Amino acid sequence: MHIIFCAIVAKTRILVASQFGWCYRTFHLCPCVSHGDTAPFDCDVGHSTEAEIFRYKIEIRIFRSGNSCNFVFWNRECELLLGLSIAQLCHTMIKAGIDDPLEFPLALISC
């Protein structure tokens, strides 16, 4: 068995905004999205928690040679690429007066 690595060089043109923005609320040991505006938060599987835990989910669209492709980066990949946990990024945004969770942080736009 051979492992092949491939690198694509392209320009990121668009951060694709989903209905949830660039992050989602979840559970400590469950990858499901939690629902509700106030605690306790519930998921479709039946878990419930009082804690708000956010994770990255960033979708980008790249363009190369007239073609485009969407990529989804999840929490682990985003933390590695940005060098910043979502808690650190949210704290920085709040200090800057940004409290809309659907607004893309400058750290994401400038990547």
Backbone as a chain_set.jsonl record, in Angstrom:
{"seq": "MHIIFCAIVAKTRILVASQFGWCYRTFHLCPCVSHGDTAPFDCDVGHSTEAEIFRYKIEIRIFRSGNSCNFVFWNRECELLLGLSIAQLCHTMIKAGIDDPLEFPLALISC", "coords": {"N": [[0.838, -1.179, 0.0], [0.594, 2.175, -0.878], [1.034, 5.484, 0.168], [-0.075, 8.543, -0.955], [0.588, 11.93, -1.136], [-0.909, 15.01, -1.894], [-0.651, 18.316, -2.948], [-2.469, 21.28, -3.317], [-2.309, 24.316, -4.88], [-3.892, 27.27, -4.607], [-6.073, 30.147, -4.752], [-7.854, 31.452, -2.045], [-11.01, 32.642, -2.21], [-13.553, 33.042, -1.206], [-15.161, 32.958, 1.899], [-17.466, 30.749, 2.873], [-20.55, 31.325, 4.128], [-22.498, 29.619, 6.401], [-25.752, 28.752, 7.727], [-25.178, 28.731, 10.384], [-22.906, 30.202, 10.689], [-19.443, 30.518, 11.343], [-18.871, 28.703, 13.262], [-20.035, 26.166, 15.575], [-22.244, 25.077, 18.211], [-21.684, 22.511, 20.531], [-21.262, 19.308, 22.199], [-19.247, 17.952, 24.898], [-18.337, 15.224, 24.586], [-19.747, 14.428, 22.392], [-20.314, 14.742, 18.949], [-22.504, 16.026, 17.889], [-24.633, 18.779, 16.916], [-25.694, 21.204, 19.223], [-28.858, 22.406, 20.403], [-30.963, 25.263, 21.038], [-31.405, 28.34, 22.854], [-30.786, 28.968, 25.43], [-29.323, 27.424, 28.353], [-30.551, 24.304, 29.635], [-28.771, 22.799, 26.89], [-29.739, 20.863, 24.12], [-29.348, 17.916, 22.023], [-30.059, 16.197, 18.893], [-29.776, 13.517, 19.405], [-30.353, 13.186, 22.021], [-28.742, 14.011, 24.118], [-27.862, 16.236, 26.794], [-26.734, 19.351, 28.062], [-25.294, 21.823, 30.238], [-23.221, 23.409, 29.633], [-21.699, 25.676, 27.323], [-20.136, 24.778, 24.493], [-18.076, 25.518, 21.908], [-17.173, 24.868, 18.513], [-15.002, 25.022, 15.682], [-16.195, 25.326, 12.329], [-15.504, 25.761, 9.229], [-16.151, 26.755, 6.012], [-14.69, 27.031, 2.895], [-14.315, 28.495, -0.342], [-12.409, 27.805, -3.101], [-10.611, 28.965, -5.968], [-9.296, 28.007, -9.077], [-7.79, 28.06, -12.166], [-10.188, 28.774, -13.457], [-12.041, 27.07, -12.316], [-13.942, 26.035, -9.426], [-13.966, 24.955, -5.996], [-15.287, 23.63, -2.995], [-14.195, 23.454, 0.372], [-14.361, 21.993, 3.573], [-13.363, 22.834, 6.747], [-12.758, 21.493, 9.844], [-12.858, 21.618, 13.465], [-10.299, 20.675, 14.58], [-8.492, 20.951, 12.398], [-8.76, 23.687, 11.873], [-7.795, 24.837, 14.25], [-5.128, 24.034, 14.078], [-4.309, 25.332, 11.69], [-4.843, 28.069, 12.224], [-3.626, 28.447, 14.66], [-4.912, 29.022, 16.984], [-7.279, 28.62, 19.479], [-10.848, 28.153, 19.467], [-12.021, 29.305, 21.679], [-10.114, 31.225, 22.436], [-10.22, 32.887, 20.175], [-12.902, 33.775, 20.231], [-12.849, 35.195, 22.651], [-11.069, 37.269, 21.982], [-12.606, 38.532, 20.017], [-14.819, 39.429, 21.515], [-13.55, 41.247, 23.217], [-12.952, 43.123, 21.301], [-15.392, 44.147, 20.812], [-17.129, 42.726, 19.232], [-19.887, 40.821, 19.064], [-21.562, 39.255, 17.62], [-22.227, 36.061, 16.665], [-22.345, 35.183, 14.049], [-20.785, 36.816, 12.541], [-17.867, 36.972, 10.647], [-14.669, 36.527, 12.019], [-11.776, 38.699, 11.865], [-9.409, 37.26, 11.882], [-10.014, 34.973, 10.461], [-10.742, 35.934, 7.953], [-8.402, 37.087, 7.024], [-6.729, 34.971, 6.528]], "CA": [[0.0, 0.0, 0.0], [1.35, 3.415, -0.99], [0.328, 6.703, 0.543], [0.287, 9.648, -1.828], [0.168, 13.246, -0.677], [-1.104, 15.946, -2.996], [-0.846, 19.7, -2.509], [-3.127, 22.13, -4.298], [-2.044, 25.728, -4.657], [-4.998, 28.041, -5.17], [-6.443, 31.322, -3.966], [-9.128, 31.435, -1.339], [-11.746, 33.841, -2.598], [-14.807, 33.22, -0.489], [-15.538, 32.197, 3.078], [-18.872, 30.44, 2.645], [-21.296, 31.433, 5.382], [-23.64, 28.721, 6.564], [-26.751, 29.347, 8.62], [-24.615, 28.771, 11.728], [-21.705, 31.02, 10.697], [-18.139, 29.866, 11.253], [-18.713, 27.779, 14.381], [-21.282, 25.561, 16.044], [-22.244, 24.677, 19.62], [-21.707, 21.057, 20.593], [-21.085, 18.683, 23.507], [-17.869, 17.543, 25.176], [-18.01, 13.921, 24.01], [-20.681, 14.142, 21.302], [-20.085, 15.695, 17.858], [-23.772, 16.59, 17.406], [-24.919, 20.194, 17.159], [-26.668, 21.406, 20.296], [-29.922, 23.336, 20.046], [-31.516, 26.071, 22.114], [-30.772, 29.636, 23.098], [-30.329, 29.001, 26.818], [-29.071, 26.105, 28.938], [-29.712, 23.246, 29.074], [-28.763, 22.639, 25.443], [-30.035, 19.476, 23.753], [-29.054, 17.524, 20.645], [-31.042, 15.288, 18.302], [-29.565, 12.172, 19.941], [-30.912, 13.152, 23.366], [-27.815, 14.51, 25.127], [-28.188, 17.539, 27.35], [-25.612, 19.931, 28.79], [-25.411, 23.204, 30.686], [-22.044, 24.135, 29.152], [-21.613, 26.056, 25.914], [-18.867, 24.388, 23.898], [-18.094, 25.873, 20.491], [-16.14, 24.281, 17.659], [-14.909, 25.601, 14.346], [-16.59, 24.68, 11.079], [-15.301, 26.817, 8.247], [-16.216, 26.307, 4.621], [-14.093, 28.004, 1.988], [-14.39, 28.184, -1.772], [-11.18, 28.198, -3.776], [-10.697, 29.044, -7.422], [-8.051, 27.745, -9.797], [-7.981, 27.802, -13.598], [-11.592, 28.925, -13.82], [-12.882, 26.117, -11.589], [-14.013, 26.275, -7.985], [-14.202, 23.779, -5.159], [-15.501, 23.965, -1.587], [-13.562, 22.622, 1.381], [-14.836, 22.23, 4.937], [-12.338, 22.63, 7.763], [-13.377, 21.277, 11.145], [-12.197, 22.207, 14.625], [-8.882, 20.319, 14.716], [-7.745, 21.554, 11.303], [-8.773, 25.143, 12.056], [-6.873, 25.184, 15.335], [-3.765, 23.866, 13.568], [-4.03, 26.367, 10.694], [-4.897, 29.405, 12.813], [-2.824, 28.522, 15.87], [-5.774, 29.715, 17.928], [-8.49, 27.862, 19.804], [-12.065, 28.946, 19.266], [-12.228, 30.088, 22.906], [-9.233, 32.389, 22.345], [-10.73, 33.768, 19.128], [-14.133, 34.4, 20.745], [-12.443, 36.167, 23.672], [-10.513, 38.407, 21.253], [-13.715, 39.223, 19.362], [-15.608, 40.115, 22.544], [-12.76, 42.409, 23.629], [-13.021, 44.106, 20.213], [-16.767, 44.619, 20.713], [-17.881, 41.921, 18.261], [-20.597, 39.773, 19.795], [-22.424, 38.526, 16.691], [-21.539, 34.811, 16.34], [-22.345, 34.939, 12.609], [-19.815, 37.698, 11.898], [-16.573, 36.312, 10.499], [-13.562, 37.244, 12.651], [-10.701, 39.107, 10.961], [-8.405, 36.192, 11.823], [-10.411, 34.04, 9.406], [-10.769, 36.629, 6.667], [-7.041, 37.398, 6.592], [-5.941, 33.75, 6.313]], "C": [[0.881, 1.239, 0.0], [0.466, 4.589, -0.587], [0.84, 7.83, -0.338], [-0.269, 10.941, -1.238], [0.099, 14.183, -1.87], [-1.334, 17.335, -2.419], [-1.464, 20.498, -3.65], [-2.831, 23.576, -3.929], [-3.131, 26.511, -5.375], [-5.273, 29.232, -4.268], [-7.798, 31.115, -3.322], [-9.833, 32.746, -1.66], [-12.951, 34.102, -1.71], [-14.832, 32.354, 0.764], [-17.037, 31.987, 2.949], [-19.601, 30.441, 3.981], [-22.457, 30.448, 5.386], [-24.65, 29.414, 7.47], [-26.23, 29.479, 10.044], [-23.377, 29.654, 11.813], [-20.456, 30.166, 10.595], [-17.881, 28.895, 12.414], [-20.065, 27.176, 14.731], [-21.125, 25.149, 17.497], [-22.445, 23.171, 19.678], [-21.54, 20.587, 22.034], [-19.647, 18.213, 23.665], [-17.51, 16.237, 24.474], [-18.893, 13.54, 22.829], [-20.47, 15.171, 20.192], [-21.354, 16.372, 17.343], [-23.883, 18.076, 17.738], [-25.942, 20.298, 18.277], [-27.64, 22.506, 19.897], [-30.402, 24.098, 21.272], [-30.746, 27.36, 22.294], [-30.235, 29.763, 24.516], [-30.15, 27.572, 27.318], [-30.34, 25.595, 29.603], [-29.882, 23.148, 27.557], [-28.943, 21.162, 25.123], [-29.613, 19.205, 22.319], [-30.112, 16.538, 20.167], [-30.937, 13.866, 18.845], [-30.116, 12.048, 21.357], [-29.964, 13.579, 24.465], [-28.249, 15.897, 25.584], [-26.984, 18.052, 28.134], [-25.923, 21.367, 29.182], [-24.301, 24.065, 30.077], [-22.16, 24.478, 27.671], [-20.218, 25.704, 25.421], [-18.97, 24.674, 22.406], [-16.942, 25.195, 19.774], [-16.179, 24.967, 16.302], [-15.577, 24.704, 13.304], [-16.555, 25.779, 10.031], [-15.316, 26.205, 6.856], [-15.633, 27.412, 3.749], [-14.287, 27.541, 0.553], [-13.101, 28.69, -2.4], [-11.408, 28.163, -5.278], [-9.324, 28.791, -8.017], [-8.409, 27.395, -11.231], [-9.452, 27.841, -14.0], [-12.55, 27.963, -13.139], [-12.904, 26.476, -10.111], [-14.332, 24.977, -7.258], [-14.379, 24.254, -3.722], [-14.791, 22.957, -0.696], [-14.148, 22.988, 2.737], [-13.7, 21.889, 5.892], [-13.034, 22.553, 9.11], [-12.455, 21.784, 12.238], [-10.693, 21.93, 14.68], [-8.031, 21.002, 13.648], [-7.662, 23.073, 11.457], [-7.819, 25.573, 13.157], [-5.424, 25.055, 14.882], [-3.398, 24.98, 12.591], [-3.948, 27.76, 11.303], [-3.973, 29.569, 14.01], [-3.581, 29.159, 17.018], [-6.991, 28.85, 18.206], [-9.7, 28.759, 19.588], [-12.366, 29.799, 20.498], [-11.371, 31.354, 22.88], [-9.754, 33.392, 21.316], [-12.0, 34.489, 19.581], [-13.81, 35.471, 21.782], [-11.894, 37.436, 23.012], [-11.618, 39.222, 20.59], [-14.54, 40.027, 20.369], [-14.877, 41.363, 23.032], [-12.811, 43.515, 22.582], [-14.443, 44.63, 20.001], [-17.615, 43.87, 19.697], [-18.561, 40.792, 19.019], [-21.585, 39.004, 18.919], [-21.713, 37.244, 16.272], [-21.517, 34.5, 14.847], [-21.375, 35.845, 11.855], [-18.463, 36.992, 11.834], [-15.491, 37.148, 11.166], [-12.491, 37.607, 11.623], [-9.634, 38.038, 10.829], [-8.739, 35.183, 10.731], [-10.341, 34.689, 8.038], [-9.364, 36.846, 6.134], [-6.183, 36.17, 6.349], [-5.718, 33.494, 4.844]], "O": [[1.815, 1.338, 0.796], [-0.704, 4.662, -0.962], [2.047, 8.043, -0.451], [-1.447, 11.026, -0.89], [0.958, 14.145, -2.751], [-2.131, 17.501, -1.496], [-1.033, 20.401, -4.799], [-3.074, 24.002, -2.8], [-3.274, 26.426, -6.595], [-4.76, 29.308, -3.151], [-8.753, 30.668, -3.957], [-9.302, 33.827, -1.405], [-13.326, 35.253, -1.487], [-14.556, 31.156, 0.701], [-17.798, 32.955, 2.92], [-19.293, 29.638, 4.862], [-23.292, 30.45, 4.481], [-24.42, 30.535, 7.923], [-26.775, 30.252, 10.832], [-22.841, 29.843, 12.905], [-20.423, 29.196, 9.838], [-16.792, 28.333, 12.525], [-21.105, 27.62, 14.244], [-20.013, 24.901, 17.964], [-23.278, 22.621, 18.957], [-21.662, 21.375, 22.972], [-18.915, 18.09, 22.682], [-16.466, 16.161, 23.825], [-18.787, 12.424, 22.319], [-20.45, 16.369, 20.474], [-21.28, 17.21, 16.445], [-23.303, 18.559, 18.711], [-26.937, 19.573, 18.287], [-27.291, 23.421, 19.151], [-30.263, 23.63, 22.402], [-29.574, 27.454, 21.928], [-29.339, 30.566, 24.778], [-30.741, 26.634, 26.785], [-31.134, 26.398, 30.093], [-30.963, 23.376, 27.014], [-28.359, 20.305, 25.787], [-29.527, 20.12, 21.5], [-30.959, 16.099, 20.945], [-31.894, 13.095, 18.76], [-30.326, 10.938, 21.845], [-30.328, 13.523, 25.639], [-28.916, 16.63, 24.854], [-26.294, 17.276, 28.794], [-26.721, 22.04, 28.53], [-24.419, 25.288, 30.009], [-22.651, 23.682, 26.87], [-19.23, 26.274, 25.885], [-19.842, 24.139, 21.722], [-15.875, 24.975, 20.348], [-17.223, 25.426, 15.838], [-15.523, 23.478, 13.396], [-17.455, 26.615, 9.952], [-14.584, 25.258, 6.569], [-16.026, 28.574, 3.848], [-14.408, 26.348, 0.279], [-12.744, 29.859, -2.252], [-12.267, 27.442, -5.787], [-8.316, 29.296, -7.523], [-9.245, 26.524, -11.472], [-9.901, 27.021, -14.801], [-13.757, 28.037, -13.366], [-11.996, 27.138, -9.607], [-14.888, 24.038, -7.828], [-13.696, 25.18, -3.283], [-14.787, 21.758, -0.975], [-14.4, 24.161, 3.014], [-13.147, 20.79, 5.849], [-13.806, 23.441, 9.473], [-11.386, 22.323, 11.953], [-9.899, 22.862, 14.814], [-6.978, 21.563, 13.95], [-6.618, 23.672, 11.201], [-7.109, 26.568, 13.01], [-4.582, 25.872, 15.255], [-2.292, 25.516, 12.656], [-3.075, 28.546, 10.937], [-3.577, 30.685, 14.347], [-2.986, 29.758, 17.914], [-7.661, 28.398, 17.278], [-9.577, 29.982, 19.534], [-12.909, 30.897, 20.372], [-11.838, 32.429, 23.254], [-9.732, 34.6, 21.553], [-12.152, 35.686, 19.339], [-14.43, 36.535, 21.791], [-12.216, 38.546, 23.434], [-11.578, 40.453, 20.596], [-14.913, 41.169, 20.102], [-15.492, 42.408, 23.239], [-12.724, 44.697, 22.914], [-14.677, 45.457, 19.12], [-18.701, 44.325, 19.338], [-17.893, 39.907, 19.555], [-22.358, 38.191, 19.424], [-20.691, 37.314, 15.588], [-20.75, 33.641, 14.413], [-21.165, 35.661, 10.656], [-17.974, 36.477, 12.84], [-15.395, 38.349, 10.913], [-12.32, 36.905, 10.626], [-9.013, 37.915, 9.773], [-7.833, 34.597, 10.137], [-9.923, 34.056, 7.068], [-9.148, 36.796, 4.924], [-5.011, 36.307, 5.995], [-5.075, 32.51, 4.479]]}, "num_chains": 1, "name": "protein.A"}
